[in-house]
């Protein structure tokens, strides 16, 4: 570690004003402050600094995403070998390695495109490089199906970084969650590669690994995809080779879906990290789950074959699809969410309600978590405004009484 | 005399520096609605130009006889009459396009650019200047419509004026048309990009 610090100190003068690479100062600073906490301190007045700055915050979130990412990689391999009927023939590491090879290109594409744009914009405007994309870059691969083409992810990432973030002024200024804008762009621009039965399980080989013929009983529909196309009779969801699934399977997450969203267990591990370090707001997280359970319970009170989603139990509702992932990693985004405490309860609760509402009663969309979070992003400032206004009014009333 | 320096400014100003869509931000609704394909955008541009030019002339001729208190009603009657003529012509000679444009031809009546030009220009200028102003603003509006429609049809459908222009080999390699470009939000973003480029080139238009 010492040698790295020494090396950075040695090359630093080149990047300072007057140095030969002064124009790349923002790039250098970006890397330096990512590796080490900056030594600069406040020069005037009294300040209390937390030891955790934005870059450190982002690192913790990435750490919290690791269980979902690693499990997602394993699950990609698991679904693949299940589809070609060789699951019992291959070991744990082969399965994981297949998923790793399938997911890695997505992570690389998302980071290269997103950070590339961030670097160019920072150079162009003479800003420091902003760290916001560190998290978005890993969220994006986690919320797409495994067979979404890389160039589509590249186009969508570029669109989201430019139009959802940079035009609003960069990190901390965006109205919409960048990763979800990427997903929404993909969802509406290339629906055939973002939904349906073909994209959630990789049936072809990855870089030559895992070639094989798909078994006859294979169907690639996700549980929520099966719900959306279900008609009449009892609702029994099954995995990709036709075996029935239980709530425990939804919770553990060895089911087809977007890469990082399937396992409630892995996501909850991440949630523990986020809550224990105090990075994410427990108010938002809790109220999203409460909202989802409430709406799920309401829907299951009136089961109807017209809306097959209403036949799921509330627990199944929050375990399936992207609901838990959205609750833990998307709704808790401090930039796009509500900031006042009361506001956070309202914001989270409405995300939960709307996600299930769209999922059950809009037959066009099998999953509503993405749209719910984006919709509530719009309303977050309004909620905060009324909470603050209400507080002012209450205090004025109290002052007049006294 | 007919195209003096001042008149040239009246005709050409709205194309760029005084563009009704990207500088005055008028007529946005129709720019979103009819620009998914080039053909309807083109027809819409011509229709608006025709209505705008002739209603400008008519109002300019009547400007000294219209009582101030009812001038909006008079303007609406003139515009509505012209719009109905355009609508009938389209139905007679370009039925398919007229079906695509559907209600938006009728809605030319409520296009902000029309009321804006009639109020701001035709009521205070002679018929020839008003004609030039109408043609200029119509073309300025149409220009933006055609640019937006060009990108939307190219990226959204892979065609231009209905002819496929994206080579088949691209599709074979996995290229897909961007379905979002067909939806209205992308028209708004395309207009925003045009405004962005336009202001980069005309620094004095940038707001502080």
mmCIF file of C-alpha atoms in Angstrom, chain B residues 67-137:
data_model
loop_
_atom_site.group_PDB
_atom_site.id
_atom_site.type_symbol
_atom_site.label_atom_id
_atom_site.label_comp_id
_atom_site.label_asym_id
_atom_site.label_seq_id
_atom_site.Cartn_x
_atom_site.Cartn_y
_atom_site.Cartn_z
ATOM 1 C CA UNK B 67 -62.591 45.974 -33.643
ATOM 2 C CA UNK B 68 -59.961 45.335 -30.965
ATOM 3 C CA UNK B 69 -62.413 43.720 -28.568
ATOM 4 C CA UNK B 70 -63.376 40.846 -30.877
ATOM 5 C CA UNK B 71 -60.140 40.385 -32.791
ATOM 6 C CA UNK B 72 -59.402 36.914 -31.370
ATOM 7 C CA UNK B 73 -62.761 35.659 -32.588
ATOM 8 C CA UNK B 74 -62.162 37.085 -36.031
ATOM 9 C CA UNK B 75 -58.725 35.512 -36.150
ATOM 10 C CA UNK B 76 -60.140 32.144 -35.126
ATOM 11 C CA UNK B 77 -62.816 32.320 -37.836
ATOM 12 C CA UNK B 78 -60.231 33.067 -40.510
ATOM 13 C CA UNK B 79 -57.862 30.326 -39.326
ATOM 14 C CA UNK B 80 -60.660 27.807 -38.942
ATOM 15 C CA UNK B 81 -61.887 28.466 -42.469
ATOM 16 C CA UNK B 82 -58.399 27.957 -43.882
ATOM 17 C CA UNK B 83 -57.817 24.819 -41.824
ATOM 18 C CA UNK B 84 -61.029 23.300 -43.139
ATOM 19 C CA UNK B 85 -59.932 24.031 -46.696
ATOM 20 C CA UNK B 86 -56.550 22.364 -46.038
ATOM 21 C CA UNK B 87 -58.256 19.419 -44.380
ATOM 22 C CA UNK B 88 -60.584 18.935 -47.349
ATOM 23 C CA UNK B 89 -57.704 19.170 -49.821
ATOM 24 C CA UNK B 90 -55.745 16.556 -47.879
ATOM 25 C CA UNK B 91 -58.760 14.271 -47.719
ATOM 26 C CA UNK B 92 -59.225 14.609 -51.459
ATOM 27 C CA UNK B 93 -55.632 14.227 -52.636
ATOM 28 C CA UNK B 94 -53.674 12.557 -49.827
ATOM 29 C CA UNK B 95 -56.196 10.425 -47.995
ATOM 30 C CA UNK B 96 -53.711 8.089 -46.286
ATOM 31 C CA UNK B 97 -51.639 10.896 -44.831
ATOM 32 C CA UNK B 98 -54.775 12.730 -43.816
ATOM 33 C CA UNK B 99 -55.839 9.634 -41.868
ATOM 34 C CA UNK B 100 -52.439 9.466 -40.169
ATOM 35 C CA UNK B 101 -52.583 13.117 -39.211
ATOM 36 C CA UNK B 102 -56.178 12.624 -38.083
ATOM 37 C CA UNK B 103 -57.154 15.271 -35.578
ATOM 38 C CA UNK B 104 -53.892 17.189 -35.748
ATOM 39 C CA UNK B 105 -54.826 19.008 -38.951
ATOM 40 C CA UNK B 106 -57.921 20.309 -37.200
ATOM 41 C CA UNK B 107 -55.805 21.219 -34.231
ATOM 42 C CA UNK B 108 -53.741 23.615 -36.349
ATOM 43 C CA UNK B 109 -56.409 26.100 -35.225
ATOM 44 C CA UNK B 110 -55.074 25.937 -31.699
ATOM 45 C CA UNK B 111 -51.403 25.989 -32.726
ATOM 46 C CA UNK B 112 -49.763 28.694 -30.637
ATOM 47 C CA UNK B 113 -47.568 29.785 -33.519
ATOM 48 C CA UNK B 114 -50.638 30.890 -35.511
ATOM 49 C CA UNK B 115 -52.193 32.993 -32.790
ATOM 50 C CA UNK B 116 -48.770 34.357 -31.931
ATOM 51 C CA UNK B 117 -47.977 35.524 -35.445
ATOM 52 C CA UNK B 118 -51.461 36.952 -36.031
ATOM 53 C CA UNK B 119 -51.410 38.911 -32.792
ATOM 54 C CA UNK B 120 -47.793 39.941 -32.841
ATOM 55 C CA UNK B 121 -47.206 40.541 -36.508
ATOM 56 C CA UNK B 122 -50.163 40.567 -38.887
ATOM 57 C CA UNK B 123 -52.160 43.085 -36.827
ATOM 58 C CA UNK B 124 -49.367 45.620 -37.194
ATOM 59 C CA UNK B 125 -47.886 45.060 -40.653
ATOM 60 C CA UNK B 126 -48.855 45.175 -44.303
ATOM 61 C CA UNK B 127 -49.992 42.142 -46.278
ATOM 62 C CA UNK B 128 -46.683 41.447 -48.070
ATOM 63 C CA UNK B 129 -44.599 41.541 -44.908
ATOM 64 C CA UNK B 130 -47.223 39.418 -43.167
ATOM 65 C CA UNK B 131 -47.100 36.903 -46.009
ATOM 66 C CA UNK B 132 -43.316 36.656 -45.728
ATOM 67 C CA UNK B 133 -43.565 36.351 -41.954
ATOM 68 C CA UNK B 134 -46.110 33.555 -42.270
ATOM 69 C CA UNK B 135 -44.029 31.670 -44.821
ATOM 70 C CA UNK B 136 -40.855 32.149 -42.763
ATOM 71 C CA UNK B 137 -42.422 30.951 -39.511
#
